[in-house]
Each structure stands twice: as structure tokens, then as C-alpha cells.
CSV table of C-alpha atoms in Angstrom, one decimal:
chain,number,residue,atom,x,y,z
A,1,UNK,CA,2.0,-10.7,-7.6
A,2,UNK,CA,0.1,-7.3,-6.3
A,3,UNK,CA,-1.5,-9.2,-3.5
A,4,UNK,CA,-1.1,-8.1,0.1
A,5,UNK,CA,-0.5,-11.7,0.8
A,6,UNK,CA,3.1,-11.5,-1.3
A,7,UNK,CA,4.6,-14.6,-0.4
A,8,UNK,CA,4.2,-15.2,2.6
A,9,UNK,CA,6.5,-12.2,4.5
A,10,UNK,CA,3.7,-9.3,4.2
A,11,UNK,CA,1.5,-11.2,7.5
A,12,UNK,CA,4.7,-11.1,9.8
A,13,UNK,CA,5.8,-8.1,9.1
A,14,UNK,CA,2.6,-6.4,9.6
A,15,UNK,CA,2.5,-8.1,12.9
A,16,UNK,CA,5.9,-7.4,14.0
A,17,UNK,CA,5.3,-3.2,13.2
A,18,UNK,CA,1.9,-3.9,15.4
A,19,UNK,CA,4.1,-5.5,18.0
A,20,UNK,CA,5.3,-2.0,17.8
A,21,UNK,CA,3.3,0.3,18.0
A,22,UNK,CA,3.5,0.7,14.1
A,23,UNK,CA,0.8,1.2,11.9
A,24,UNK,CA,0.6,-0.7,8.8
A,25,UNK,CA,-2.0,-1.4,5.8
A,26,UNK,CA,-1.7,-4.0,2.9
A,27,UNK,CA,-3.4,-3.9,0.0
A,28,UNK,CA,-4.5,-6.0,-3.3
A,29,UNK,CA,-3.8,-4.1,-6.4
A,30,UNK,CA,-6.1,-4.2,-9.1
A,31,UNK,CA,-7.0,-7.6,-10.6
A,32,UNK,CA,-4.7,-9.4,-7.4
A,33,UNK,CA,-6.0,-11.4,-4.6
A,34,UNK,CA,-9.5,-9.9,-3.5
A,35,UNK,CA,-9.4,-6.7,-5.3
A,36,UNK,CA,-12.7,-5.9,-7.2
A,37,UNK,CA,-11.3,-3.6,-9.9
A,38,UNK,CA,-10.4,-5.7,-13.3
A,39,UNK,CA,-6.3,-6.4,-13.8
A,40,UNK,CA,-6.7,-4.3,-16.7
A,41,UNK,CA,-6.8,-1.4,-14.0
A,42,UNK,CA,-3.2,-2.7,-13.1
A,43,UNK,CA,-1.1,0.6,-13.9
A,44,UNK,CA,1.2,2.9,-12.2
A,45,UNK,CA,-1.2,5.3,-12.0
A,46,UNK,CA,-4.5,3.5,-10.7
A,47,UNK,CA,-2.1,1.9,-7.9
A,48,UNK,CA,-1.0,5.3,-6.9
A,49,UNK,CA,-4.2,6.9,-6.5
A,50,UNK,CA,-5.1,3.8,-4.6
A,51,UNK,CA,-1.9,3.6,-2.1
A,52,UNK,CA,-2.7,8.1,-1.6
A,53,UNK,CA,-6.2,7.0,-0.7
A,54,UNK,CA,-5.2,4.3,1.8
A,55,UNK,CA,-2.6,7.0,3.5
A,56,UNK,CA,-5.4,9.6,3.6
A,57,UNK,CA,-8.0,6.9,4.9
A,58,UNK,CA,-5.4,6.1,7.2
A,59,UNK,CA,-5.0,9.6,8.6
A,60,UNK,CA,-8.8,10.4,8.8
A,61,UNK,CA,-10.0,7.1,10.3
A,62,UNK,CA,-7.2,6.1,13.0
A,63,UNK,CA,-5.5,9.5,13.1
A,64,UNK,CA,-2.2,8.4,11.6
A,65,UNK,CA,0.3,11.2,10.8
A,66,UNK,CA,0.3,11.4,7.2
A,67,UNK,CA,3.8,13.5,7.5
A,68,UNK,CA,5.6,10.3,8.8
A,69,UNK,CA,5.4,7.2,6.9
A,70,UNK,CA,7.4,4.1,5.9
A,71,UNK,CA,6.4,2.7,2.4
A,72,UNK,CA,7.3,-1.0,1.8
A,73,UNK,CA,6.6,-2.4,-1.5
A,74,UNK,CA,7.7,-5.3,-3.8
A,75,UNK,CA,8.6,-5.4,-7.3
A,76,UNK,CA,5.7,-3.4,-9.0
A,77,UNK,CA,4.7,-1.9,-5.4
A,78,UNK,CA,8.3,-1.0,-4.9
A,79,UNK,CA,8.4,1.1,-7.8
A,80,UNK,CA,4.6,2.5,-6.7
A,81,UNK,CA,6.1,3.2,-3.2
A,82,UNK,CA,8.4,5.2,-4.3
A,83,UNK,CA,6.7,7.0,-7.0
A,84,UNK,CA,4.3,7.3,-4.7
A,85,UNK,CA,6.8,9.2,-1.8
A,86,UNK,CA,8.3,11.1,-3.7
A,87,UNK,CA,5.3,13.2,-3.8
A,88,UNK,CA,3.3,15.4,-1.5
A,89,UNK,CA,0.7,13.7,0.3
């Protein structure tokens, strides 16, 4: 659905990679759960740049090495993660 939520499975996993040690972010694509961009802003490309901004806040806020990640998406952020990996960060 593009909401961090998913169905259900995003919450424990995200508490099972704290559990540990693992750093973890979900997000809201545009137009999904709390987002405040406009569905219309729900492409490839906007979801990208959102997912490379989330790594790089990641890196600069908590210190999280940006050269060793794990992307987990599903269905549209599937294809997003791996879009998005396949590039240089």
C-alpha cells in the first residue's frame, strides 16, 4: 500500500532488527499513510530520492554506515529498493 505500516509485518520486524543491534527506518510513500506529499507524487523516481534521503539522514544523524545496508521493500518498495541499491549512495 506504500505505508510503513504494510500489513502488519513492518512493526515486528523493525523490532526484531532493534532486538539486534540493527538499524532500521520505515517510511510512508507519497500520498500513503501520513505522508504529506499528494499520491500524485507516487513515482519511482520521487520514492527514490525519498529512500537516498532517509539513508543519508540516517548516516548524518545516528552515524549509520551508509556502505552497509539491507533494503527491504514490498511490491512497489521492492522494486524501489532495488532500484534504489543498485546505485551509489
Amino acid at each position: 500500500t506504500g505505508s510503513r505500516g504494510g500489513d502488519g509485518h513492518f512493526g515486528p520486524l523493525a523490532a526484531r532488527l532493534a532486538h539486534a543491534g540493527i538499524a532500521s527506518i520505515a517510511m510512508d510513500f507519497p500520498g500513503c499513510g501520513e505522508s504529506e506529499e499528494p499520491f500524485t507524487a507516487y513515482t519511482l523516481t520521487n520514492i527514490r530520492a525519498d529512500m537516498t534521503a532517509a539513508i543519508a539522514y540516517m548516516g548524518v544523524t545516528y552515524g549509520v554506515d551508509t556502505t552497509r545496508l539491507g533494503l527491504v521493500g514490498h511490491s512497489m518498495g521492492g522494486r524501489a529498493c532495488t532500484w534504489t541499491a543498485g546505485t551509489t549512495l
